[in-house]
Amino acid sequence: MSSITSSKVTFKNLNGQEVTMAAEIYFPSAFDQTKKYPAVVVSHPGGGVKEQAAGLYAQKLAQHGLITIAFDRSFQGESTGEPRQLENPYISTEDVSAVIDYLTTLPYVDQSNIAAMGVCAGAGYSANAAINDRRIKALGMVSAVNIGQMFRNGWENTVKNAEALPYLEAGSASRTADANNTTMATMPLAPMKEEDAPNAELRGAWEYYHTARCQHPNAPGYTLARNLTQIITYDAYNLAEAFLTQPVLAIAGSNAGSKWMSDDLIARAASKDKTLHVVQGADHMDLYDVPQYVDEAVEKLASFFLNSLV
């Protein structure tokens, strides 16, 4: 809908890192600033920025009468913070709550009706935030990735936890190297070259981030190797069995190697209102931007949020 409008905003992150967050708010058509609207915080994939999948979902969900906000995580995109491209999952989880802090200051946002959703690693961070932050009244997930599980257990859950020990060793060594050099060691979050992709599905990740399909100058596709010491032991679903009581909708492609991470959250969540919607024929990356799959996901998410929040 061409009547959808948006506004770029910045605000201070109150989590103690001296970071200024950058975000874009999307408004429904016929937006009336004297009224109050339910709101959805949309988190981007690992290595992504708000102008990609997160912004696409935020814009489409706003067409259904929701206030939505897509943001760049701390140290990434247009948000501030050093070192650049840091992907500390604990900070990334707290960023979701930092955005909610900001939303509560906006007179047109209904504070009692705020939801969180994300794509890929952003879905995992949103889940972790929902476990921690009771202001989140509903959780949506698209192609969910629990970044700790992915790094420990592999894209298709074929690696045992203990076999990931070398990654902890590498992360520890990188931290020492960072302290003794002027540049920091990096590692890819998606294949940096087409020939680096281990399979056709992850070739799609290379294509998404590094070709005209959806490349963006603020999304270089790598993070810092030092993050391995935080990522390997991180569980985005920690204590979901006890505290993730809010309504949950997870959306995954039938052909996604990552689908097991959506299955795991649905199995673990304490919620009595939890659903896994499988998009037939889609793989992980298809749900980022392929119109027929995105539109199916948005219809499910919009109905879910409107029923859960209003």
mmCIF file of C-alpha atoms in Angstrom:
data_model
loop_
_atom_site.group_PDB
_atom_site.id
_atom_site.type_symbol
_atom_site.label_atom_id
_atom_site.label_comp_id
_atom_site.label_asym_id
_atom_site.label_seq_id
_atom_site.Cartn_x
_atom_site.Cartn_y
_atom_site.Cartn_z
ATOM 1 C CA MET A 1 0.000 0.000 0.000
ATOM 2 C CA SER A 2 1.516 3.286 -1.098
ATOM 3 C CA SER A 3 -0.075 5.106 1.859
ATOM 4 C CA ILE A 4 2.273 3.431 4.324
ATOM 5 C CA THR A 5 4.632 5.983 5.823
ATOM 6 C CA SER A 6 7.704 5.569 7.973
ATOM 7 C CA SER A 7 10.051 7.639 10.091
ATOM 8 C CA LYS A 8 13.722 7.102 10.847
ATOM 9 C CA VAL A 9 14.540 7.618 14.512
ATOM 10 C CA THR A 10 17.480 7.404 16.897
ATOM 11 C CA PHE A 11 17.394 6.955 20.668
ATOM 12 C CA LYS A 12 19.709 6.144 23.530
ATOM 13 C CA ASN A 13 20.068 2.482 24.496
ATOM 14 C CA LEU A 14 19.665 2.379 28.284
ATOM 15 C CA ASN A 15 21.579 -0.894 28.742
ATOM 16 C CA GLY A 16 24.873 0.741 29.667
ATOM 17 C CA GLN A 17 26.894 0.460 26.469
ATOM 18 C CA GLU A 18 26.622 4.171 25.516
ATOM 19 C CA VAL A 19 24.986 3.132 22.253
ATOM 20 C CA THR A 20 22.575 5.186 20.183
ATOM 21 C CA MET A 21 20.118 2.942 18.366
ATOM 22 C CA ALA A 22 18.959 3.606 14.812
ATOM 23 C CA ALA A 23 15.546 2.383 13.731
ATOM 24 C CA GLU A 24 12.689 2.951 11.328
ATOM 25 C CA ILE A 25 9.079 3.124 12.502
ATOM 26 C CA TYR A 26 6.329 2.107 10.069
ATOM 27 C CA PHE A 27 2.822 3.505 10.451
ATOM 28 C CA PRO A 28 -0.520 2.093 9.321
ATOM 29 C CA SER A 29 -2.531 3.902 6.676
ATOM 30 C CA ALA A 30 -4.768 6.623 8.110
ATOM 31 C CA PHE A 31 -2.445 6.792 11.120
ATOM 32 C CA ASP A 32 -3.843 9.055 13.839
ATOM 33 C CA GLN A 33 -1.258 10.155 16.391
ATOM 34 C CA THR A 34 -4.011 10.831 18.946
ATOM 35 C CA LYS A 35 -4.887 7.120 19.042
ATOM 36 C CA LYS A 36 -2.986 4.191 20.537
ATOM 37 C CA TYR A 37 -1.826 1.239 18.432
ATOM 38 C CA PRO A 38 -0.381 -2.200 19.168
ATOM 39 C CA ALA A 39 3.291 -2.370 18.234
ATOM 40 C CA VAL A 40 5.734 -5.007 17.006
ATOM 41 C CA VAL A 41 9.535 -4.868 17.365
ATOM 42 C CA VAL A 42 11.214 -6.545 14.372
ATOM 43 C CA SER A 43 14.792 -7.878 14.700
ATOM 44 C CA HIS A 44 17.047 -8.496 11.705
ATOM 45 C CA PRO A 45 19.016 -11.666 10.884
ATOM 46 C CA GLY A 46 22.622 -12.132 11.941
ATOM 47 C CA GLY A 47 24.766 -10.068 9.595
ATOM 48 C CA GLY A 48 21.761 -8.119 8.353
ATOM 49 C CA VAL A 49 20.402 -4.625 8.835
ATOM 50 C CA LYS A 50 16.989 -3.014 9.188
ATOM 51 C CA GLU A 51 16.783 -2.167 5.483
ATOM 52 C CA GLN A 52 16.604 -5.854 4.535
ATOM 53 C CA ALA A 53 14.242 -8.623 5.761
ATOM 54 C CA ALA A 54 13.343 -6.884 9.033
ATOM 55 C CA GLY A 55 12.249 -3.734 7.247
ATOM 56 C CA LEU A 56 10.293 -5.729 4.685
ATOM 57 C CA TYR A 57 8.310 -7.542 7.375
ATOM 58 C CA ALA A 58 7.844 -4.346 9.380
ATOM 59 C CA GLN A 59 6.444 -2.492 6.379
ATOM 60 C CA LYS A 60 4.078 -5.307 5.410
ATOM 61 C CA LEU A 61 2.812 -5.795 8.971
ATOM 62 C CA ALA A 62 2.102 -2.074 9.275
ATOM 63 C CA GLN A 63 -0.352 -2.494 6.407
ATOM 64 C CA HIS A 64 -2.465 -4.541 8.821
ATOM 65 C CA GLY A 65 -2.892 -1.733 11.338
ATOM 66 C CA LEU A 66 0.159 -2.255 13.544
ATOM 67 C CA ILE A 67 2.915 0.154 14.515
ATOM 68 C CA THR A 68 6.153 -1.647 13.669
ATOM 69 C CA ILE A 69 9.790 -0.791 14.255
ATOM 70 C CA ALA A 70 12.818 -2.351 12.571
ATOM 71 C CA PHE A 71 16.160 -1.520 14.140
ATOM 72 C CA ASP A 72 19.886 -2.042 13.787
ATOM 73 C CA ARG A 73 21.445 -3.900 16.695
ATOM 74 C CA SER A 74 24.149 -2.289 18.792
ATOM 75 C CA PHE A 75 27.510 -2.088 16.970
ATOM 76 C CA GLN A 76 25.809 -2.732 13.622
ATOM 77 C CA GLY A 77 24.191 -0.814 10.783
ATOM 78 C CA GLU A 78 23.443 2.796 11.634
ATOM 79 C CA SER A 79 23.445 2.158 15.389
ATOM 80 C CA THR A 80 26.581 3.278 17.189
ATOM 81 C CA GLY A 81 29.006 1.305 19.321
ATOM 82 C CA GLU A 82 32.539 -0.017 19.080
ATOM 83 C CA PRO A 83 33.903 -2.375 17.958
ATOM 84 C CA ARG A 84 31.897 -2.530 14.770
ATOM 85 C CA GLN A 85 30.114 -5.770 13.795
ATOM 86 C CA LEU A 86 30.150 -7.111 17.354
ATOM 87 C CA GLU A 87 27.551 -9.901 17.663
ATOM 88 C CA ASN A 88 27.413 -10.515 21.395
ATOM 89 C CA PRO A 89 24.134 -12.457 21.735
ATOM 90 C CA TYR A 90 23.459 -11.207 25.249
ATOM 91 C CA ILE A 91 23.662 -7.591 24.091
ATOM 92 C CA SER A 92 21.601 -8.427 21.006
ATOM 93 C CA THR A 93 18.879 -9.844 23.259
ATOM 94 C CA GLU A 94 18.932 -6.751 25.458
ATOM 95 C CA ASP A 95 18.636 -4.575 22.353
ATOM 96 C CA VAL A 96 15.082 -5.867 21.860
ATOM 97 C CA SER A 97 14.154 -4.617 25.323
ATOM 98 C CA ALA A 98 15.974 -1.330 24.646
ATOM 99 C CA VAL A 99 13.688 -0.760 21.661
ATOM 100 C CA ILE A 100 10.671 -1.518 23.848
ATOM 101 C CA ASP A 101 11.968 1.047 26.357
ATOM 102 C CA TYR A 102 11.794 3.589 23.539
ATOM 103 C CA LEU A 103 8.345 2.495 22.368
ATOM 104 C CA THR A 104 6.935 3.098 25.835
ATOM 105 C CA THR A 105 7.813 6.795 25.451
ATOM 106 C CA LEU A 106 5.678 7.192 22.322
ATOM 107 C CA PRO A 107 2.137 8.416 23.063
ATOM 108 C CA TYR A 108 0.607 6.519 20.128
ATOM 109 C CA VAL A 109 1.937 3.107 21.255
ATOM 110 C CA ASP A 110 -0.247 0.987 23.522
ATOM 111 C CA GLN A 111 2.238 -0.079 26.204
ATOM 112 C CA SER A 112 0.113 -3.078 27.128
ATOM 113 C CA ASN A 113 0.157 -4.425 23.566
ATOM 114 C CA ILE A 114 3.752 -4.802 22.402
ATOM 115 C CA ALA A 115 5.048 -7.895 20.597
ATOM 116 C CA ALA A 116 8.438 -8.980 19.333
ATOM 117 C CA MET A 117 9.403 -10.888 16.216
ATOM 118 C CA GLY A 118 12.541 -11.546 14.256
ATOM 119 C CA VAL A 119 14.045 -13.300 11.288
ATOM 120 C CA CYS A 120 16.842 -15.899 11.626
ATOM 121 C CA ALA A 121 19.082 -14.985 14.590
ATOM 122 C CA GLY A 122 16.770 -12.034 15.231
ATOM 123 C CA ALA A 123 13.998 -14.543 15.958
ATOM 124 C CA GLY A 124 16.200 -16.260 18.526
ATOM 125 C CA TYR A 125 17.059 -12.963 20.176
ATOM 126 C CA SER A 126 13.361 -12.069 20.221
ATOM 127 C CA ALA A 127 12.566 -15.377 21.923
ATOM 128 C CA ASN A 128 15.231 -14.773 24.547
ATOM 129 C CA ALA A 129 13.890 -11.266 25.115
ATOM 130 C CA ALA A 130 10.344 -12.612 25.508
ATOM 131 C CA ILE A 131 11.573 -15.054 28.153
ATOM 132 C CA ASN A 132 13.158 -12.175 30.063
ATOM 133 C CA ASP A 133 10.837 -9.225 29.431
ATOM 134 C CA ARG A 134 7.170 -9.456 30.410
ATOM 135 C CA ARG A 135 6.296 -6.378 28.373
ATOM 136 C CA ILE A 136 6.462 -8.650 25.318
ATOM 137 C CA LYS A 137 2.928 -10.005 24.993
ATOM 138 C CA ALA A 138 3.442 -12.219 21.924
ATOM 139 C CA LEU A 139 6.378 -13.703 20.005
ATOM 140 C CA GLY A 140 6.653 -14.233 16.247
ATOM 141 C CA MET A 141 9.555 -16.074 14.593
ATOM 142 C CA VAL A 142 10.511 -16.441 10.920
ATOM 143 C CA SER A 143 13.210 -18.947 9.908
ATOM 144 C CA ALA A 144 14.293 -18.980 13.546
ATOM 145 C CA VAL A 145 17.929 -19.528 14.434
ATOM 146 C CA ASN A 146 19.156 -20.019 17.977
ATOM 147 C CA ILE A 147 22.632 -18.707 17.175
ATOM 148 C CA GLY A 148 24.284 -20.719 19.943
ATOM 149 C CA GLN A 149 22.689 -23.947 18.724
ATOM 150 C CA MET A 150 23.663 -23.207 15.139
ATOM 151 C CA PHE A 151 27.316 -22.650 15.983
ATOM 152 C CA ARG A 152 27.426 -25.625 18.386
ATOM 153 C CA ASN A 153 25.362 -28.132 16.490
ATOM 154 C CA GLY A 154 25.579 -27.110 12.854
ATOM 155 C CA TRP A 155 22.998 -25.907 10.350
ATOM 156 C CA GLU A 156 21.175 -29.248 10.382
ATOM 157 C CA ASN A 157 21.860 -30.331 13.997
ATOM 158 C CA THR A 158 24.500 -32.907 13.084
ATOM 159 C CA VAL A 159 27.257 -31.879 15.534
ATOM 160 C CA LYS A 160 27.445 -32.699 19.246
ATOM 161 C CA ASN A 161 27.953 -29.894 21.755
ATOM 162 C CA ALA A 162 31.365 -31.111 22.885
ATOM 163 C CA GLU A 163 32.609 -31.113 19.304
ATOM 164 C CA ALA A 164 32.284 -27.320 19.285
ATOM 165 C CA LEU A 165 35.084 -26.926 21.832
ATOM 166 C CA PRO A 166 37.579 -25.862 19.113
ATOM 167 C CA TYR A 167 35.374 -22.848 18.428
ATOM 168 C CA LEU A 168 35.738 -21.757 22.042
ATOM 169 C CA GLU A 169 39.486 -22.190 21.706
ATOM 170 C CA ALA A 170 39.470 -20.115 18.520
ATOM 171 C CA GLY A 171 37.382 -17.386 20.106
ATOM 172 C CA SER A 172 39.658 -17.251 23.122
ATOM 173 C CA ALA A 173 42.728 -16.993 20.881
ATOM 174 C CA SER A 174 41.065 -14.232 18.886
ATOM 175 C CA ARG A 175 40.471 -12.195 22.013
ATOM 176 C CA THR A 176 44.176 -12.377 22.854
ATOM 177 C CA ALA A 177 45.079 -11.453 19.283
ATOM 178 C CA ASP A 178 42.655 -8.512 19.368
ATOM 179 C CA ALA A 179 44.274 -7.199 22.527
ATOM 180 C CA ASN A 180 47.700 -7.286 20.897
ATOM 181 C CA ASN A 181 46.907 -5.953 17.422
ATOM 182 C CA THR A 182 45.366 -2.877 15.885
ATOM 183 C CA THR A 183 42.730 -4.795 13.926
ATOM 184 C CA MET A 184 40.264 -7.412 15.131
ATOM 185 C CA ALA A 185 39.880 -10.896 13.683
ATOM 186 C CA THR A 186 36.654 -11.510 11.783
ATOM 187 C CA MET A 187 34.595 -14.511 10.722
ATOM 188 C CA PRO A 188 31.693 -14.871 8.261
ATOM 189 C CA LEU A 189 28.086 -15.071 9.404
ATOM 190 C CA ALA A 190 27.094 -16.132 5.878
ATOM 191 C CA PRO A 191 29.279 -17.323 2.997
ATOM 192 C CA MET A 192 31.363 -14.385 1.812
ATOM 193 C CA LYS A 193 31.933 -16.004 -1.610
ATOM 194 C CA GLU A 194 29.700 -18.245 -3.674
ATOM 195 C CA GLU A 195 32.279 -21.029 -3.614
ATOM 196 C CA ASP A 196 32.285 -20.961 0.201
ATOM 197 C CA ALA A 197 28.658 -22.091 0.403
ATOM 198 C CA PRO A 198 28.439 -25.731 1.613
ATOM 199 C CA ASN A 199 25.031 -26.338 0.013
ATOM 200 C CA ALA A 200 22.381 -24.761 -2.204
ATOM 201 C CA GLU A 201 20.411 -23.343 0.717
ATOM 202 C CA LEU A 202 23.386 -21.477 2.135
ATOM 203 C CA ARG A 203 24.333 -20.367 -1.359
ATOM 204 C CA GLY A 204 21.109 -18.401 -1.021
ATOM 205 C CA ALA A 205 22.605 -16.621 1.986
ATOM 206 C CA TRP A 206 25.609 -15.591 -0.107
ATOM 207 C CA GLU A 207 23.284 -14.397 -2.859
ATOM 208 C CA TYR A 208 21.095 -12.443 -0.448
ATOM 209 C CA TYR A 209 23.914 -10.554 1.254
ATOM 210 C CA HIS A 210 26.471 -10.224 -1.533
ATOM 211 C CA THR A 211 24.572 -9.695 -4.782
ATOM 212 C CA ALA A 212 21.986 -7.269 -6.071
ATOM 213 C CA ARG A 213 19.297 -9.494 -4.549
ATOM 214 C CA CYS A 214 19.513 -7.568 -1.262
ATOM 215 C CA GLN A 215 23.069 -6.460 -0.531
ATOM 216 C CA HIS A 216 23.457 -3.335 1.599
ATOM 217 C CA PRO A 217 26.603 -1.336 2.394
ATOM 218 C CA ASN A 218 25.915 -1.596 6.139
ATOM 219 C CA ALA A 219 25.680 -5.412 6.023
ATOM 220 C CA PRO A 220 29.180 -6.754 5.292
ATOM 221 C CA GLY A 221 28.228 -10.323 6.264
ATOM 222 C CA TYR A 222 30.866 -10.940 8.919
ATOM 223 C CA THR A 223 31.254 -10.580 12.653
ATOM 224 C CA LEU A 224 34.165 -10.647 15.092
ATOM 225 C CA ALA A 225 35.803 -13.962 15.929
ATOM 226 C CA ARG A 226 36.008 -12.951 19.585
ATOM 227 C CA ASN A 227 32.219 -13.418 19.750
ATOM 228 C CA LEU A 228 32.663 -17.194 19.664
ATOM 229 C CA THR A 229 33.319 -17.177 23.417
ATOM 230 C CA GLN A 230 29.813 -15.789 23.939
ATOM 231 C CA ILE A 231 27.966 -17.466 21.063
ATOM 232 C CA ILE A 232 29.001 -21.094 21.624
ATOM 233 C CA THR A 233 27.557 -21.278 25.143
ATOM 234 C CA TYR A 234 24.499 -19.082 24.469
ATOM 235 C CA ASP A 235 21.011 -20.577 24.394
ATOM 236 C CA ALA A 236 18.351 -18.213 23.039
ATOM 237 C CA TYR A 237 15.725 -20.544 24.500
ATOM 238 C CA ASN A 238 17.209 -20.726 27.998
ATOM 239 C CA LEU A 239 14.432 -21.396 30.555
ATOM 240 C CA ALA A 240 11.697 -21.263 27.894
ATOM 241 C CA GLU A 241 10.190 -24.283 29.675
ATOM 242 C CA ALA A 242 9.428 -22.079 32.662
ATOM 243 C CA PHE A 243 9.077 -18.511 31.457
ATOM 244 C CA LEU A 244 8.047 -18.386 27.790
ATOM 245 C CA THR A 245 4.340 -18.306 28.548
ATOM 246 C CA GLN A 246 3.264 -15.765 25.924
ATOM 247 C CA PRO A 247 1.565 -16.799 22.656
ATOM 248 C CA VAL A 248 4.137 -17.999 20.115
ATOM 249 C CA LEU A 249 4.004 -18.365 16.340
ATOM 250 C CA ALA A 250 7.023 -19.863 14.575
ATOM 251 C CA ILE A 251 7.144 -19.892 10.778
ATOM 252 C CA ALA A 252 9.638 -22.101 8.949
ATOM 253 C CA GLY A 253 10.073 -23.415 5.427
ATOM 254 C CA SER A 254 9.460 -27.084 4.750
ATOM 255 C CA ASN A 255 12.830 -27.273 2.997
ATOM 256 C CA ALA A 256 14.784 -25.304 5.607
ATOM 257 C CA GLY A 257 17.788 -27.038 7.140
ATOM 258 C CA SER A 258 17.260 -24.724 10.116
ATOM 259 C CA LYS A 259 13.674 -25.854 10.776
ATOM 260 C CA TRP A 260 14.772 -27.966 13.754
ATOM 261 C CA MET A 261 15.450 -24.781 15.722
ATOM 262 C CA SER A 262 11.824 -23.726 15.317
ATOM 263 C CA ASP A 263 10.701 -27.221 16.312
ATOM 264 C CA ASP A 264 12.882 -27.011 19.417
ATOM 265 C CA LEU A 265 11.416 -23.716 20.602
ATOM 266 C CA ILE A 266 7.854 -24.905 20.082
ATOM 267 C CA ALA A 267 8.630 -28.072 22.045
ATOM 268 C CA ARG A 268 10.307 -26.208 24.903
ATOM 269 C CA ALA A 269 8.054 -23.170 25.355
ATOM 270 C CA ALA A 270 5.769 -23.179 28.393
ATOM 271 C CA SER A 271 3.121 -21.346 26.372
ATOM 272 C CA LYS A 272 -0.288 -22.984 25.986
ATOM 273 C CA ASP A 273 -0.760 -21.026 22.752
ATOM 274 C CA LYS A 274 2.084 -22.044 20.466
ATOM 275 C CA THR A 275 1.977 -22.853 16.769
ATOM 276 C CA LEU A 276 4.460 -23.890 14.101
ATOM 277 C CA HIS A 277 3.374 -22.864 10.610
ATOM 278 C CA VAL A 278 5.302 -24.597 7.838
ATOM 279 C CA VAL A 279 5.539 -22.809 4.499
ATOM 280 C CA GLN A 280 5.555 -25.558 1.903
ATOM 281 C CA GLY A 281 8.347 -25.403 -0.655
ATOM 282 C CA ALA A 282 10.331 -22.678 1.096
ATOM 283 C CA ASP A 283 13.843 -22.925 2.472
ATOM 284 C CA HIS A 284 15.428 -20.703 5.123
ATOM 285 C CA MET A 285 16.393 -17.811 2.840
ATOM 286 C CA ASP A 286 13.182 -17.887 0.796
ATOM 287 C CA LEU A 287 11.331 -16.428 3.770
ATOM 288 C CA TYR A 288 13.596 -13.370 3.687
ATOM 289 C CA ASP A 289 12.308 -11.893 0.444
ATOM 290 C CA VAL A 290 10.566 -14.279 -1.980
ATOM 291 C CA PRO A 291 7.156 -12.617 -2.391
ATOM 292 C CA GLN A 292 4.881 -15.678 -2.307
ATOM 293 C CA TYR A 293 6.519 -17.031 0.853
ATOM 294 C CA VAL A 294 6.851 -13.675 2.612
ATOM 295 C CA ASP A 295 3.215 -12.834 1.893
ATOM 296 C CA GLU A 296 2.077 -16.155 3.383
ATOM 297 C CA ALA A 297 4.196 -15.539 6.481
ATOM 298 C CA VAL A 298 2.927 -11.965 6.868
ATOM 299 C CA GLU A 299 -0.724 -13.035 6.660
ATOM 300 C CA LYS A 300 -0.144 -15.574 9.449
ATOM 301 C CA LEU A 301 1.851 -13.113 11.564
ATOM 302 C CA ALA A 302 -0.633 -10.261 11.157
ATOM 303 C CA SER A 303 -3.557 -12.444 12.205
ATOM 304 C CA PHE A 304 -1.532 -13.816 15.119
ATOM 305 C CA PHE A 305 -0.467 -10.398 16.406
ATOM 306 C CA LEU A 306 -3.893 -8.819 16.020
ATOM 307 C CA ASN A 307 -5.516 -11.720 17.866
ATOM 308 C CA SER A 308 -2.849 -11.779 20.594
ATOM 309 C CA LEU A 309 -2.557 -8.053 21.155
ATOM 310 C CA VAL A 310 -5.970 -6.505 20.534
#
